[in-house]
Amino acid sequence: MTDETPASPPPVPDRLYGRRRGHPLRPRQQALLDVTLPRLRLSAEAAATSPAAAFPGAVKEVWLEVGFGGGEHSFAQIQANPEVGLIASEVFENGICSLLNKVVPEGGEATAPLPPNLLLWTEDARRLIRSLPEGSLSRLFLMFPDPWPKARHAKRRFVHPSILPELARAIRPGGEWRIATDDPTYQDWVVEVMGNQALFERVSLDLLRPEGWPGTRYEAKALREGRQPMYWVWRRV
Ligand SMILES: C[S@@+](CC[C@H](N)C(=O)[O-])C[C@H]1O[C@@H](n2cnc3c(N)ncnc32)[C@H](O)[C@@H]1O
């Protein structure tokens, strides 16, 4: 490495630390995973070639939500933005069921019409981001990510210096990255990590959820418990 070469951050191993399984699944949830999920799943091949073409409906742009939890935000976004294709990613089974439960009525797991602008990715979102064609995302949502507040767990946080070049490759210039968190350590971490990079510029920082940001379960919990969320918009330069 020469003096002119910027030091690249150490790579973070692709390992997921959060839970993938929670409560045992009820029959309806099992049917959603067995029957509905395959109807909505984004394949690795489509992700790597043309994610926009993978949606059953025509979409003008593609957005990605990382870690949708119960799916409140993803579901509201697809309803409010029918011209946009949303890839909703989550690894926690009960969360995946929760979004699928909003999408199809009981008994319609195999047959109910599906939203034409929703696809699911149920593996690590970082793997998807790495495989997407350059500039294929117009917007990325990271709502209340797992905070991993202990310093020795910092490498588990989604916001990390090592993922920024990968995000910057996948998000088109001018594209938007929204981050919300209520965790004070993560808030400081966002300020630190994003303050030390030039791939994204800060558009806004709010203490009240801006218009066009549907709420989530974790946000509601944070507000109930008296924590102050922060909402950032970053733009890919
Ligand atoms: C604290 S929860 C927040 C859920 C939701 N966004 C909300 O605000 O209610 C974070 C979620 O991110 C998911 N998650 C963590 N790392 C992920 C990854 N690399 N890819 C996809 N999902 C991930 C977890 O399974 C968990 O459900």
CSV table of N, CA and C in Angstrom, one decimal, residues 7-170:
chain,number,residue,atom,x,y,z
A,7,ALA,N,-6.6,3.4,3.5
A,7,ALA,CA,-6.7,2.1,4.1
A,7,ALA,C,-8.1,1.6,4.0
A,8,SER,N,-8.3,0.4,3.6
A,8,SER,CA,-9.7,-0.1,3.5
A,8,SER,C,-10.0,-0.8,4.9
A,9,PRO,N,-11.2,-0.7,5.3
A,9,PRO,CA,-11.6,-1.3,6.6
A,9,PRO,C,-11.4,-2.8,6.6
A,10,PRO,N,-11.1,-3.4,7.7
A,10,PRO,CA,-11.0,-4.8,7.7
A,10,PRO,C,-12.3,-5.5,7.3
A,11,PRO,N,-12.3,-6.5,6.5
A,11,PRO,CA,-13.6,-7.1,6.1
A,11,PRO,C,-14.3,-7.7,7.3
A,12,VAL,N,-15.7,-7.7,7.3
A,12,VAL,CA,-16.5,-8.3,8.3
A,12,VAL,C,-16.9,-9.6,7.9
A,13,PRO,N,-16.7,-10.7,8.7
A,13,PRO,CA,-17.2,-12.0,8.2
A,13,PRO,C,-18.7,-12.0,8.0
A,14,ASP,N,-19.2,-12.7,7.0
A,14,ASP,CA,-20.6,-12.8,6.8
A,14,ASP,C,-21.2,-13.8,7.7
A,15,ARG,N,-21.5,-13.4,8.9
A,15,ARG,CA,-22.1,-14.3,9.9
A,15,ARG,C,-23.2,-13.5,10.5
A,16,LEU,N,-24.4,-14.2,10.7
A,16,LEU,CA,-25.5,-13.6,11.3
A,16,LEU,C,-25.6,-14.0,12.8
A,17,TYR,N,-25.8,-13.0,13.6
A,17,TYR,CA,-25.8,-13.3,15.1
A,17,TYR,C,-27.2,-13.3,15.7
A,18,GLY,N,-28.1,-12.6,15.0
A,18,GLY,CA,-29.5,-12.6,15.5
A,18,GLY,C,-30.2,-13.9,15.4
A,19,ARG,N,-31.4,-14.0,16.0
A,19,ARG,CA,-32.1,-15.3,16.0
A,19,ARG,C,-32.8,-15.4,14.6
A,20,ARG,N,-32.8,-16.7,14.1
A,20,ARG,CA,-33.6,-17.0,12.9
A,20,ARG,C,-34.9,-17.6,13.2
A,21,ARG,N,-35.0,-18.2,14.4
A,21,ARG,CA,-36.3,-18.9,14.8
A,21,ARG,C,-36.7,-18.4,16.2
A,22,GLY,N,-38.0,-18.3,16.3
A,22,GLY,CA,-38.6,-17.8,17.6
A,22,GLY,C,-39.6,-18.9,18.1
A,23,HIS,N,-40.8,-18.4,18.3
A,23,HIS,CA,-41.9,-19.3,18.8
A,23,HIS,C,-42.0,-20.4,17.7
A,24,PRO,N,-42.5,-21.6,18.2
A,24,PRO,CA,-42.8,-22.6,17.2
A,24,PRO,C,-43.9,-22.1,16.3
A,25,LEU,N,-43.9,-22.5,15.0
A,25,LEU,CA,-44.8,-22.0,14.0
A,25,LEU,C,-46.2,-22.7,14.1
A,26,ARG,N,-47.2,-21.9,14.0
A,26,ARG,CA,-48.6,-22.4,13.9
A,26,ARG,C,-48.8,-22.9,12.5
A,27,PRO,N,-49.9,-23.7,12.3
A,27,PRO,CA,-50.1,-24.2,10.9
A,27,PRO,C,-50.2,-23.2,9.9
A,28,ARG,N,-50.9,-22.1,10.2
A,28,ARG,CA,-51.0,-21.0,9.2
A,28,ARG,C,-49.6,-20.4,8.8
A,29,GLN,N,-48.8,-20.2,9.8
A,29,GLN,CA,-47.4,-19.7,9.6
A,29,GLN,C,-46.6,-20.7,8.8
A,30,GLN,N,-46.7,-22.0,9.1
A,30,GLN,CA,-46.0,-23.0,8.3
A,30,GLN,C,-46.4,-23.0,6.8
A,31,ALA,N,-47.7,-22.8,6.6
A,31,ALA,CA,-48.3,-22.8,5.3
A,31,ALA,C,-47.7,-21.5,4.5
A,32,LEU,N,-47.6,-20.4,5.3
A,32,LEU,CA,-47.1,-19.2,4.6
A,32,LEU,C,-45.7,-19.4,4.2
A,33,LEU,N,-44.9,-20.1,5.0
A,33,LEU,CA,-43.5,-20.3,4.6
A,33,LEU,C,-43.4,-21.3,3.5
A,34,ASP,N,-44.2,-22.4,3.6
A,34,ASP,CA,-44.1,-23.5,2.6
A,34,ASP,C,-44.7,-23.1,1.3
A,35,VAL,N,-45.8,-22.4,1.3
A,35,VAL,CA,-46.5,-22.2,0.1
A,35,VAL,C,-46.4,-20.8,-0.5
A,36,THR,N,-46.6,-19.8,0.4
A,36,THR,CA,-46.6,-18.4,-0.1
A,36,THR,C,-45.2,-17.8,-0.3
A,37,LEU,N,-44.3,-18.1,0.6
A,37,LEU,CA,-42.9,-17.6,0.4
A,37,LEU,C,-42.3,-18.0,-0.9
A,38,PRO,N,-42.4,-19.2,-1.4
A,38,PRO,CA,-41.8,-19.5,-2.7
A,38,PRO,C,-42.4,-18.7,-3.9
A,39,ARG,N,-43.7,-18.2,-3.7
A,39,ARG,CA,-44.3,-17.4,-4.7
A,39,ARG,C,-43.7,-16.0,-4.8
A,40,LEU,N,-43.1,-15.6,-3.7
A,40,LEU,CA,-42.6,-14.2,-3.6
A,40,LEU,C,-41.1,-14.1,-3.5
A,41,ARG,N,-40.4,-15.2,-3.5
A,41,ARG,CA,-39.0,-15.1,-3.2
A,41,ARG,C,-38.2,-14.6,-4.4
A,42,LEU,N,-37.3,-13.7,-4.2
A,42,LEU,CA,-36.4,-13.2,-5.2
A,42,LEU,C,-35.2,-14.3,-5.3
A,43,SER,N,-35.0,-14.8,-6.5
A,43,SER,CA,-34.0,-15.8,-6.7
A,43,SER,C,-32.6,-15.1,-6.7
A,44,ALA,N,-31.6,-15.8,-6.4
A,44,ALA,CA,-30.2,-15.3,-6.4
A,44,ALA,C,-29.9,-14.9,-7.8
A,45,GLU,N,-30.3,-15.7,-8.8
A,45,GLU,CA,-30.0,-15.4,-10.2
A,45,GLU,C,-30.6,-14.1,-10.6
A,46,ALA,N,-31.9,-13.9,-10.3
A,46,ALA,CA,-32.6,-12.7,-10.7
A,46,ALA,C,-32.0,-11.5,-10.0
A,47,ALA,N,-31.6,-11.7,-8.7
A,47,ALA,CA,-31.0,-10.6,-8.0
A,47,ALA,C,-29.7,-10.1,-8.7
A,48,ALA,N,-29.0,-11.1,-9.2
A,48,ALA,CA,-27.7,-10.8,-9.7
A,48,ALA,C,-27.7,-10.2,-11.2
A,49,THR,N,-28.8,-10.5,-11.8
A,49,THR,CA,-28.9,-10.0,-13.2
A,49,THR,C,-29.8,-8.8,-13.4
A,50,SER,N,-31.1,-8.9,-13.1
A,50,SER,CA,-32.0,-7.8,-13.2
A,50,SER,C,-33.1,-7.8,-12.2
A,51,PRO,N,-32.8,-7.3,-11.0
A,51,PRO,CA,-33.9,-7.4,-10.0
A,51,PRO,C,-35.2,-6.7,-10.4
A,52,ALA,N,-35.1,-5.6,-11.2
A,52,ALA,CA,-36.4,-4.9,-11.6
A,52,ALA,C,-37.2,-5.8,-12.4
A,53,ALA,N,-36.6,-6.6,-13.3
A,53,ALA,CA,-37.3,-7.5,-14.1
A,53,ALA,C,-37.9,-8.7,-13.4
A,54,ALA,N,-37.5,-8.9,-12.2
A,54,ALA,CA,-38.0,-10.1,-11.4
A,54,ALA,C,-39.4,-9.8,-10.8
A,55,PHE,N,-39.8,-8.6,-10.8
A,55,PHE,CA,-41.2,-8.3,-10.2
A,55,PHE,C,-42.2,-8.6,-11.3
A,56,PRO,N,-43.3,-9.2,-10.8
A,56,PRO,CA,-44.4,-9.5,-11.8
A,56,PRO,C,-45.0,-8.3,-12.5
A,57,GLY,N,-45.0,-7.2,-11.8
A,57,GLY,CA,-45.5,-5.9,-12.4
A,57,GLY,C,-44.3,-5.1,-12.8
A,58,ALA,N,-44.7,-4.1,-13.7
A,58,ALA,CA,-43.6,-3.2,-14.2
A,58,ALA,C,-43.3,-2.2,-13.0
A,59,VAL,N,-42.0,-2.0,-12.8
A,59,VAL,CA,-41.6,-1.1,-11.7
A,59,VAL,C,-40.6,-0.1,-12.3
A,60,LYS,N,-40.7,1.1,-11.8
A,60,LYS,CA,-39.8,2.2,-12.2
A,60,LYS,C,-38.5,2.2,-11.5
A,61,GLU,N,-38.5,1.8,-10.3
A,61,GLU,CA,-37.2,1.7,-9.5
A,61,GLU,C,-37.4,0.6,-8.5
A,62,VAL,N,-36.2,0.2,-7.9
A,62,VAL,CA,-36.2,-0.9,-6.9
A,62,VAL,C,-35.7,-0.3,-5.6
A,63,TRP,N,-36.4,-0.6,-4.5
A,63,TRP,CA,-36.0,-0.2,-3.2
A,63,TRP,C,-35.8,-1.5,-2.4
A,64,LEU,N,-34.9,-1.4,-1.3
A,64,LEU,CA,-34.6,-2.6,-0.5
A,64,LEU,C,-34.8,-2.2,1.0
A,65,GLU,N,-35.6,-3.0,1.7
A,65,GLU,CA,-35.6,-2.8,3.2
A,65,GLU,C,-34.8,-4.0,3.8
A,66,VAL,N,-33.8,-3.6,4.7
A,66,VAL,CA,-33.0,-4.6,5.4
A,66,VAL,C,-33.6,-4.8,6.7
A,67,GLY,N,-33.9,-6.1,7.1
A,67,GLY,CA,-34.4,-6.4,8.4
A,67,GLY,C,-35.8,-5.8,8.6
A,68,PHE,N,-36.8,-6.3,7.9
A,68,PHE,CA,-38.1,-5.6,8.0
A,68,PHE,C,-38.9,-6.0,9.3
A,69,GLY,N,-38.4,-6.9,10.1
A,69,GLY,CA,-39.0,-7.3,11.3
A,69,GLY,C,-40.4,-7.8,11.1
A,70,GLY,N,-41.5,-7.1,11.6
A,70,GLY,CA,-42.8,-7.6,11.4
A,70,GLY,C,-43.4,-7.1,10.1
A,71,GLY,N,-42.7,-6.4,9.3
A,71,GLY,CA,-43.1,-6.0,7.9
A,71,GLY,C,-44.0,-4.8,7.8
A,72,GLU,N,-44.2,-4.1,9.0
A,72,GLU,CA,-45.2,-3.0,8.9
A,72,GLU,C,-44.7,-1.9,7.9
A,73,HIS,N,-43.4,-1.6,7.9
A,73,HIS,CA,-42.9,-0.6,7.0
A,73,HIS,C,-42.9,-1.0,5.6
A,74,SER,N,-42.5,-2.3,5.3
A,74,SER,CA,-42.4,-2.8,3.9
A,74,SER,C,-43.9,-2.8,3.4
A,75,PHE,N,-44.8,-3.3,4.2
A,75,PHE,CA,-46.2,-3.4,3.7
A,75,PHE,C,-46.8,-2.0,3.3
A,76,ALA,N,-46.5,-1.1,4.2
A,76,ALA,CA,-47.0,0.3,4.0
A,76,ALA,C,-46.3,0.9,2.7
A,77,GLN,N,-45.1,0.6,2.5
A,77,GLN,CA,-44.4,1.2,1.4
A,77,GLN,C,-44.9,0.7,0.1
A,78,ILE,N,-45.2,-0.6,0.0
A,78,ILE,CA,-45.6,-1.2,-1.3
A,78,ILE,C,-47.0,-0.7,-1.6
A,79,GLN,N,-47.8,-0.4,-0.6
A,79,GLN,CA,-49.2,0.1,-0.8
A,79,GLN,C,-49.1,1.6,-1.3
A,80,ALA,N,-48.2,2.3,-0.6
A,80,ALA,CA,-48.1,3.8,-1.0
A,80,ALA,C,-47.4,4.0,-2.3
A,81,ASN,N,-46.6,3.1,-2.7
A,81,ASN,CA,-45.7,3.3,-3.9
A,81,ASN,C,-45.9,2.1,-4.9
A,82,PRO,N,-47.0,2.0,-5.6
A,82,PRO,CA,-47.3,0.9,-6.5
A,82,PRO,C,-46.3,0.8,-7.7
A,83,GLU,N,-45.7,2.0,-8.0
A,83,GLU,CA,-44.8,2.0,-9.2
A,83,GLU,C,-43.4,1.5,-8.8
A,84,VAL,N,-43.1,1.3,-7.5
A,84,VAL,CA,-41.8,0.9,-7.1
A,84,VAL,C,-41.8,-0.6,-6.7
A,85,GLY,N,-40.7,-1.3,-7.0
A,85,GLY,CA,-40.6,-2.7,-6.6
A,85,GLY,C,-39.8,-2.7,-5.3
A,86,LEU,N,-40.3,-3.3,-4.3
A,86,LEU,CA,-39.6,-3.4,-3.0
A,86,LEU,C,-39.1,-4.8,-2.8
A,87,ILE,N,-37.8,-4.9,-2.5
A,87,ILE,CA,-37.3,-6.2,-2.0
A,87,ILE,C,-37.2,-6.0,-0.5
A,88,ALA,N,-38.0,-6.9,0.2
A,88,ALA,CA,-38.1,-6.9,1.6
A,88,ALA,C,-37.2,-8.0,2.2
A,89,SER,N,-36.2,-7.7,3.0
A,89,SER,CA,-35.3,-8.8,3.5
A,89,SER,C,-35.4,-8.9,5.0
A,90,GLU,N,-35.4,-10.2,5.4
A,90,GLU,CA,-35.5,-10.5,6.8
A,90,GLU,C,-35.1,-12.0,6.9
A,91,VAL,N,-34.4,-12.3,8.1
A,91,VAL,CA,-34.0,-13.7,8.3
A,91,VAL,C,-34.8,-14.4,9.4
A,92,PHE,N,-35.5,-13.6,10.2
A,92,PHE,CA,-36.2,-14.2,11.3
A,92,PHE,C,-37.6,-14.7,10.9
A,93,GLU,N,-37.7,-16.0,11.1
A,93,GLU,CA,-38.9,-16.7,10.5
A,93,GLU,C,-40.2,-16.1,10.9
A,94,ASN,N,-40.4,-15.8,12.2
A,94,ASN,CA,-41.7,-15.3,12.7
A,94,ASN,C,-41.9,-13.9,12.0
A,95,GLY,N,-40.9,-13.1,11.8
A,95,GLY,CA,-41.0,-11.9,11.1
A,95,GLY,C,-41.5,-12.1,9.6
A,96,ILE,N,-40.9,-13.0,9.0
A,96,ILE,CA,-41.2,-13.3,7.6
A,96,ILE,C,-42.7,-13.7,7.5
A,97,CYS,N,-43.1,-14.5,8.5
A,97,CYS,CA,-44.6,-15.0,8.5
A,97,CYS,C,-45.5,-13.7,8.7
A,98,SER,N,-45.0,-12.8,9.5
A,98,SER,CA,-45.8,-11.7,9.9
A,98,SER,C,-46.1,-10.8,8.6
A,99,LEU,N,-45.1,-10.6,7.8
A,99,LEU,CA,-45.3,-9.9,6.5
A,99,LEU,C,-46.2,-10.7,5.6
A,100,LEU,N,-45.9,-12.0,5.5
A,100,LEU,CA,-46.7,-12.8,4.6
A,100,LEU,C,-48.2,-12.8,5.0
A,101,ASN,N,-48.4,-12.8,6.3
A,101,ASN,CA,-49.7,-12.8,6.9
A,101,ASN,C,-50.5,-11.5,6.5
A,102,LYS,N,-49.8,-10.4,6.3
A,102,LYS,CA,-50.5,-9.2,5.8
A,102,LYS,C,-50.8,-9.3,4.4
A,103,VAL,N,-50.0,-10.1,3.6
A,103,VAL,CA,-50.1,-10.1,2.2
A,103,VAL,C,-51.2,-11.0,1.6
A,104,VAL,N,-51.4,-12.2,2.3
A,104,VAL,CA,-52.5,-13.1,1.8
A,104,VAL,C,-53.4,-13.5,2.9
A,105,PRO,N,-54.7,-13.6,2.6
A,105,PRO,CA,-55.7,-14.0,3.6
A,105,PRO,C,-55.6,-15.5,4.0
A,106,GLU,N,-56.1,-15.8,5.1
A,106,GLU,CA,-56.1,-17.2,5.5
A,106,GLU,C,-56.8,-18.1,4.5
A,107,GLY,N,-56.2,-19.2,4.1
A,107,GLY,CA,-56.8,-20.0,3.0
A,107,GLY,C,-56.3,-19.7,1.6
A,108,GLY,N,-55.7,-18.5,1.5
A,108,GLY,CA,-55.3,-18.0,0.2
A,108,GLY,C,-53.8,-18.2,0.0
A,109,GLU,N,-53.1,-19.0,0.8
A,109,GLU,CA,-51.7,-19.1,0.8
A,109,GLU,C,-51.2,-19.5,-0.6
A,110,ALA,N,-51.9,-20.4,-1.3
A,110,ALA,CA,-51.4,-20.9,-2.6
A,110,ALA,C,-52.0,-20.1,-3.8
A,111,THR,N,-53.1,-19.4,-3.5
A,111,THR,CA,-53.9,-18.9,-4.7
A,111,THR,C,-54.2,-17.4,-4.7
A,112,ALA,N,-54.1,-16.8,-3.5
A,112,ALA,CA,-54.5,-15.4,-3.4
A,112,ALA,C,-53.6,-14.5,-4.3
A,113,PRO,N,-54.1,-13.5,-5.0
A,113,PRO,CA,-53.2,-12.7,-5.8
A,113,PRO,C,-52.2,-12.0,-4.9
A,114,LEU,N,-51.0,-11.8,-5.4
A,114,LEU,CA,-49.9,-11.2,-4.6
A,114,LEU,C,-49.7,-9.8,-5.1
A,115,PRO,N,-49.1,-9.0,-4.2
A,115,PRO,CA,-48.8,-7.6,-4.6
A,115,PRO,C,-47.7,-7.7,-5.7
A,116,PRO,N,-47.9,-7.0,-6.9
A,116,PRO,CA,-47.0,-7.2,-8.0
A,116,PRO,C,-45.7,-6.5,-7.8
A,117,ASN,N,-45.6,-5.7,-6.7
A,117,ASN,CA,-44.3,-4.9,-6.4
A,117,ASN,C,-43.6,-5.3,-5.2
A,118,LEU,N,-43.8,-6.6,-4.7
A,118,LEU,CA,-43.1,-7.0,-3.5
A,118,LEU,C,-42.4,-8.4,-3.8
A,119,LEU,N,-41.1,-8.4,-3.4
A,119,LEU,CA,-40.3,-9.7,-3.5
A,119,LEU,C,-39.6,-9.8,-2.1
A,120,LEU,N,-39.4,-11.1,-1.7
A,120,LEU,CA,-38.7,-11.3,-0.4
A,120,LEU,C,-37.4,-11.9,-0.6
A,121,TRP,N,-36.5,-11.5,0.3
A,121,TRP,CA,-35.1,-12.1,0.3
A,121,TRP,C,-34.9,-12.5,1.8
A,122,THR,N,-34.8,-13.8,2.0
A,122,THR,CA,-34.8,-14.3,3.4
A,122,THR,C,-33.4,-14.8,3.8
A,123,GLU,N,-32.4,-14.4,3.2
A,123,GLU,CA,-31.0,-14.7,3.6
A,123,GLU,C,-30.4,-13.3,4.1
A,124,ASP,N,-29.2,-13.4,4.5
A,124,ASP,CA,-28.5,-12.2,4.9
A,124,ASP,C,-28.5,-11.1,3.8
A,125,ALA,N,-29.1,-10.0,4.2
A,125,ALA,CA,-29.2,-8.9,3.2
A,125,ALA,C,-27.8,-8.4,2.6
A,126,ARG,N,-26.8,-8.7,3.4
A,126,ARG,CA,-25.4,-8.2,2.9
A,126,ARG,C,-25.0,-9.1,1.7
A,127,ARG,N,-25.5,-10.3,1.7
A,127,ARG,CA,-25.2,-11.2,0.5
A,127,ARG,C,-25.9,-10.7,-0.7
A,128,LEU,N,-27.2,-10.3,-0.5
A,128,LEU,CA,-27.9,-9.7,-1.6
A,128,LEU,C,-27.3,-8.4,-2.2
A,129,ILE,N,-26.9,-7.6,-1.3
A,129,ILE,CA,-26.4,-6.3,-1.7
A,129,ILE,C,-25.1,-6.5,-2.5
A,130,ARG,N,-24.3,-7.4,-2.1
A,130,ARG,CA,-23.1,-7.7,-2.8
A,130,ARG,C,-23.3,-8.2,-4.2
A,131,SER,N,-24.4,-8.9,-4.4
A,131,SER,CA,-24.7,-9.6,-5.7
A,131,SER,C,-25.5,-8.7,-6.7
A,132,LEU,N,-26.1,-7.6,-6.2
A,132,LEU,CA,-26.9,-6.8,-7.1
A,132,LEU,C,-26.1,-6.1,-8.1
A,133,PRO,N,-26.7,-5.9,-9.3
A,133,PRO,CA,-26.0,-5.1,-10.3
A,133,PRO,C,-25.7,-3.7,-9.8
A,134,GLU,N,-24.6,-3.1,-10.3
A,134,GLU,CA,-24.2,-1.8,-9.9
A,134,GLU,C,-25.4,-0.8,-10.1
A,135,GLY,N,-25.6,0.0,-9.1
A,135,GLY,CA,-26.6,1.1,-9.3
A,135,GLY,C,-28.1,0.6,-9.4
A,136,SER,N,-28.4,-0.6,-9.0
A,136,SER,CA,-29.7,-1.1,-9.2
A,136,SER,C,-30.7,-0.7,-8.2
A,137,LEU,N,-30.3,-0.2,-7.0
A,137,LEU,CA,-31.2,0.3,-6.0
A,137,LEU,C,-31.3,1.8,-6.0
A,138,SER,N,-32.6,2.3,-5.8
A,138,SER,CA,-32.8,3.7,-5.7
A,138,SER,C,-33.0,4.1,-4.2
A,139,ARG,N,-33.3,3.2,-3.4
A,139,ARG,CA,-33.5,3.5,-2.0
A,139,ARG,C,-33.2,2.3,-1.1
A,140,LEU,N,-32.7,2.6,0.0
A,140,LEU,CA,-32.4,1.5,1.0
A,140,LEU,C,-33.0,2.0,2.4
A,141,PHE,N,-33.7,1.1,3.0
A,141,PHE,CA,-34.2,1.4,4.4
A,141,PHE,C,-33.5,0.5,5.4
A,142,LEU,N,-33.1,1.1,6.5
A,142,LEU,CA,-32.5,0.4,7.6
A,142,LEU,C,-33.2,0.9,8.8
A,143,MET,N,-34.3,0.3,9.2
A,143,MET,CA,-35.2,0.8,10.3
A,143,MET,C,-34.9,0.0,11.6
A,144,PHE,N,-34.3,0.7,12.6
A,144,PHE,CA,-34.1,0.1,13.9
A,144,PHE,C,-33.3,-1.2,13.8
A,145,PRO,N,-32.1,-1.1,13.3
A,145,PRO,CA,-31.3,-2.3,13.2
A,145,PRO,C,-30.9,-2.9,14.6
A,146,ASP,N,-30.6,-4.1,14.6
A,146,ASP,CA,-30.1,-4.7,15.9
A,146,ASP,C,-28.9,-3.8,16.4
A,147,PRO,N,-29.0,-3.3,17.6
A,147,PRO,CA,-28.0,-2.3,18.0
A,147,PRO,C,-26.6,-2.9,18.4
A,148,TRP,N,-26.6,-4.1,18.9
A,148,TRP,CA,-25.3,-4.6,19.3
A,148,TRP,C,-24.5,-3.6,20.1
A,149,PRO,N,-25.0,-3.2,21.3
A,149,PRO,CA,-24.4,-2.0,21.9
A,149,PRO,C,-23.0,-2.2,22.5
A,150,LYS,N,-22.6,-3.5,22.8
A,150,LYS,CA,-21.3,-3.6,23.3
A,150,LYS,C,-20.2,-3.3,22.3
A,151,ALA,N,-19.2,-2.6,22.7
A,151,ALA,CA,-18.1,-2.2,21.7
A,151,ALA,C,-17.5,-3.5,21.1
A,152,ARG,N,-17.4,-4.6,21.8
A,152,ARG,CA,-16.7,-5.7,21.2
A,152,ARG,C,-17.6,-6.4,20.2
A,153,HIS,N,-18.9,-6.0,20.1
A,153,HIS,CA,-19.8,-6.5,19.1
A,153,HIS,C,-20.0,-5.6,17.9
A,154,ALA,N,-19.2,-4.5,17.8
A,154,ALA,CA,-19.4,-3.5,16.8
A,154,ALA,C,-19.4,-4.0,15.4
A,155,LYS,N,-18.6,-5.1,15.2
A,155,LYS,CA,-18.5,-5.6,13.8
A,155,LYS,C,-19.8,-6.3,13.4
A,156,ARG,N,-20.7,-6.6,14.4
A,156,ARG,CA,-22.0,-7.2,14.0
A,156,ARG,C,-23.0,-6.2,13.5
A,157,ARG,N,-22.7,-4.9,13.7
A,157,ARG,CA,-23.7,-3.9,13.3
A,157,ARG,C,-23.8,-3.8,11.8
A,158,PHE,N,-25.0,-3.5,11.3
A,158,PHE,CA,-25.1,-3.4,9.8
A,158,PHE,C,-24.4,-2.2,9.3
A,159,VAL,N,-24.5,-1.1,10.0
A,159,VAL,CA,-23.8,0.1,9.6
A,159,VAL,C,-22.3,-0.2,10.0
A,160,HIS,N,-21.4,-0.3,9.0
A,160,HIS,CA,-20.1,-0.6,9.3
A,160,HIS,C,-19.2,-0.1,8.2
A,161,PRO,N,-18.0,0.4,8.5
A,161,PRO,CA,-17.2,0.9,7.4
A,161,PRO,C,-17.0,-0.1,6.2
A,162,SER,N,-17.0,-1.4,6.5
A,162,SER,CA,-16.7,-2.3,5.5
A,162,SER,C,-17.8,-2.5,4.5
A,163,ILE,N,-19.1,-2.2,4.9
A,163,ILE,CA,-20.2,-2.4,4.0
A,163,ILE,C,-20.4,-1.1,3.1
A,164,LEU,N,-19.9,0.0,3.5
A,164,LEU,CA,-20.2,1.2,2.8
A,164,LEU,C,-19.9,1.2,1.3
A,165,PRO,N,-18.7,0.7,0.9
A,165,PRO,CA,-18.4,0.6,-0.6
A,165,PRO,C,-19.4,-0.3,-1.3
A,166,GLU,N,-19.8,-1.4,-0.6
A,166,GLU,CA,-20.7,-2.3,-1.2
A,166,GLU,C,-22.1,-1.7,-1.4
A,167,LEU,N,-22.5,-0.9,-0.4
A,167,LEU,CA,-23.8,-0.2,-0.5
A,167,LEU,C,-23.7,0.9,-1.6
A,168,ALA,N,-22.6,1.5,-1.6
A,168,ALA,CA,-22.4,2.6,-2.6
A,168,ALA,C,-22.4,2.1,-4.0
A,169,ARG,N,-21.9,0.8,-4.2
A,169,ARG,CA,-22.0,0.2,-5.5
A,169,ARG,C,-23.4,-0.1,-5.9
A,170,ALA,N,-24.2,-0.6,-5.0
A,170,ALA,CA,-25.5,-1.1,-5.3
A,170,ALA,C,-26.5,0.0,-5.4
